[in-house]
Amino acid sequence: MTDTVSLLAGERQNGESYRAIQACNDYLRMGPGRSLTALAESYAESPQNAPTANRWTLKRWCGSYAWVERAASYDARLEDAKNARAREIMESGLALAHERVVKLKNLAGFLEGQLYEQGADGVYHNVWLPDVKQIGSGADAERVDIERFNQGIISEYRATLDDIAKETGGRVVKQETDNRIVVEWAYGDDPAPGDAPEATRKATPDSAVGC
């Protein structure tokens, strides 16, 4: 067993072996649904790298070296990092309405320039596009040059203006819901295990009740 492994959370305690530290780290990495049973099963599947194959040894290490408290600290630290990253993303760039409006206005300006661009003959050549059409068939077929209205660029321009209006409150967006009933708990982030309806109850992980 290597002697360079370090704990992911907490401080090493007197008598805590590096095998116990490895097991603790593996336990922490399992996440909020972690359990000693699941950890023991994973070790049973790969015994060559397991610090122990004995569930009762895991239980003893868990109780002696505060794995539950370490797990709470580890999870809290990961959650803080996740929330900080989410705030960074949601408070900058295109997550901000005014930044999106700037991009949309630039796009609208570009499309408008394309719409009103004229050739030397004064024709709006991005609105009326050259095309060909075949009249008749076989030896009597005749190719005819035509102009086709560029509906695509008009639609994109209008859609961009509509997006700007939505971002600035100029459009009312309807939100339709079906007849499904959504039940929300009023106890905070999660209901207590005993308060949850029977259909939603799950096995309580070790980290919620101790080793």
XYZ file of C-alpha atoms in Angstrom:
211
model
C 0.000 0.000 0.000
C 1.394 3.408 -0.976
C 2.240 5.824 1.795
C 1.495 8.949 -0.275
C -2.295 8.790 -0.275
C -3.970 11.740 1.429
C -7.503 12.300 2.646
C -10.036 14.060 0.441
C -11.662 15.550 3.552
C -10.681 15.858 7.195
C -7.390 15.225 8.955
C -5.645 11.923 9.432
C -6.201 10.575 12.940
C -3.914 8.596 15.210
C -3.826 4.952 14.189
C -5.482 5.585 10.828
C -3.706 3.422 8.261
C -3.235 4.259 4.621
C -5.556 1.368 3.798
C -8.251 3.055 5.887
C -7.559 6.375 4.138
C -7.908 4.772 0.716
C -11.209 3.210 1.744
C -12.434 6.512 3.138
C -11.572 8.323 -0.103
C -13.360 5.659 -2.140
C -16.369 6.083 0.158
C -16.365 9.860 -0.297
C -16.146 9.613 -4.092
C -19.335 7.536 -4.150
C -21.366 10.693 -3.610
C -24.472 11.404 -1.511
C -25.977 7.949 -2.106
C -22.884 6.229 -0.695
C -23.111 3.186 1.558
C -20.713 0.735 3.160
C -22.593 -2.119 1.537
C -22.051 -0.689 -1.947
C -18.398 -0.004 -1.153
C -17.869 -3.556 0.080
C -19.534 -4.911 -3.062
C -17.242 -2.857 -5.285
C -14.220 -4.213 -3.423
C -15.512 -7.750 -3.799
C -15.656 -7.213 -7.568
C -12.052 -5.924 -7.699
C -10.286 -7.460 -4.691
C -6.775 -6.990 -6.113
C -6.866 -3.224 -5.422
C -9.162 -3.260 -2.391
C -7.831 -2.089 0.991
C -10.063 -4.719 2.622
C -12.662 -7.266 1.633
C -14.341 -7.220 5.030
C -17.475 -5.122 5.476
C -17.048 -5.083 9.242
C -13.572 -3.592 8.827
C -15.139 -0.838 6.722
C -17.780 -0.295 9.395
C -15.084 -0.035 12.087
C -13.038 2.438 10.052
C -16.181 4.447 9.284
C -17.056 4.789 12.959
C -13.513 5.302 14.231
C -12.449 7.905 11.698
C -15.619 9.986 11.254
C -16.397 9.033 7.677
C -19.918 10.416 7.911
C -18.678 13.834 9.036
C -15.982 13.767 6.369
C -18.583 12.882 3.759
C -20.729 15.850 4.784
C -17.714 18.162 4.515
C -16.674 16.674 1.175
C -20.173 16.972 -0.293
C -20.524 20.543 0.951
C -17.229 21.528 -0.624
C -18.225 20.015 -3.978
C -21.618 21.700 -3.796
C -20.002 25.069 -3.051
C -17.678 24.653 -6.036
C -20.607 23.665 -8.268
C -22.674 26.652 -7.140
C -19.754 29.017 -7.640
C -19.284 27.724 -11.179
C -23.019 28.017 -11.864
C -23.008 31.628 -10.653
C -20.001 32.387 -12.827
C -21.781 31.004 -15.880
C -25.202 32.513 -15.162
C -23.859 35.968 -14.317
C -21.752 36.534 -17.414
C -21.829 36.397 -21.200
C -24.931 35.278 -23.047
C -26.647 34.280 -19.812
C -27.327 38.018 -19.353
C -30.279 39.474 -21.240
C -28.474 42.629 -22.348
C -25.596 40.585 -23.773
C -28.048 38.510 -25.790
C -29.752 41.664 -27.036
C -26.406 43.022 -28.240
C -25.795 39.823 -30.226
C -29.318 39.863 -31.645
C -29.058 43.515 -32.646
C -25.792 42.812 -34.433
C -27.426 39.905 -36.255
C -30.441 42.021 -37.153
C -28.148 44.729 -38.501
C -26.267 42.213 -40.616
C -29.472 40.716 -42.046
C -30.909 44.152 -42.735
C -27.749 45.084 -44.600
C -28.095 41.960 -46.696
C -31.750 42.699 -47.414
C -31.149 46.219 -48.671
C -27.941 45.519 -50.532
C -28.325 46.487 -54.195
C -26.331 45.544 -57.226
C -25.158 47.914 -59.948
C -28.538 47.518 -61.615
C -30.357 48.670 -58.487
C -31.849 45.225 -57.806
C -31.962 43.891 -54.269
C -30.050 40.782 -55.287
C -30.266 39.118 -51.885
C -34.055 39.377 -51.946
C -34.592 38.241 -55.510
C -32.391 35.268 -56.336
C -31.674 33.992 -59.854
C -33.039 30.528 -60.552
C -34.028 28.335 -63.481
C -37.197 26.493 -64.315
C -37.838 23.776 -66.848
C -40.945 23.981 -68.958
C -42.053 20.876 -70.807
C -40.187 17.592 -71.010
C -38.028 15.537 -73.307
C -36.832 17.109 -76.544
C -39.339 19.928 -76.144
C -38.079 20.920 -72.676
C -37.167 24.563 -72.355
C -35.048 26.220 -69.651
C -36.389 29.513 -68.417
C -34.471 31.930 -66.212
C -36.548 33.219 -63.324
C -36.138 35.136 -60.075
C -37.116 33.541 -56.799
C -38.114 35.515 -53.725
C -35.715 34.801 -50.863
C -38.250 33.974 -48.168
C -35.515 32.525 -45.941
C -33.688 35.786 -45.267
C -36.955 37.601 -44.604
C -38.006 34.920 -42.125
C -34.650 35.026 -40.333
C -34.791 38.815 -40.096
C -38.313 38.758 -38.663
C -37.385 35.962 -36.231
C -34.420 37.993 -34.998
C -36.614 41.044 -34.425
C -39.073 38.826 -32.575
C -36.282 37.470 -30.363
C -35.208 41.028 -29.520
C -38.786 41.882 -28.587
C -39.006 38.837 -26.324
C -35.734 39.684 -24.590
C -36.823 43.277 -23.975
C -40.395 42.507 -22.890
C -42.088 43.407 -26.147
C -43.652 39.980 -26.626
C -45.808 37.958 -24.276
C -44.710 34.344 -24.232
C -47.534 31.912 -23.509
C -46.753 28.955 -21.328
C -49.235 26.120 -21.534
C -49.484 23.376 -18.964
C -51.281 20.070 -19.084
C -53.463 18.532 -16.390
C -50.651 16.872 -14.485
C -50.458 17.692 -10.789
C -47.038 18.618 -9.466
C -46.540 18.043 -5.758
C -43.849 20.104 -4.029
C -42.573 19.534 -0.534
C -42.651 22.406 1.898
C -39.921 21.070 4.159
C -36.902 22.557 2.387
C -34.703 20.880 -0.204
C -35.811 17.322 0.583
C -38.497 15.726 2.742
C -37.481 13.817 5.806
C -37.320 10.055 5.081
C -40.394 9.393 7.235
C -42.415 12.179 5.586
C -41.934 11.052 1.995
C -44.793 9.154 0.370
C -44.285 5.410 0.231
C -43.758 5.395 -3.536
C -40.837 7.811 -3.292
C -39.015 6.397 -0.281
C -35.563 5.051 -0.918
C -33.090 3.198 1.210
C -31.401 5.695 3.479
C -27.634 5.817 2.780
C -25.072 5.351 5.527
C -24.098 9.007 5.293
C -27.562 10.006 6.586
C -27.657 7.795 9.622
C -24.037 7.097 10.553
C -21.942 3.956 10.320
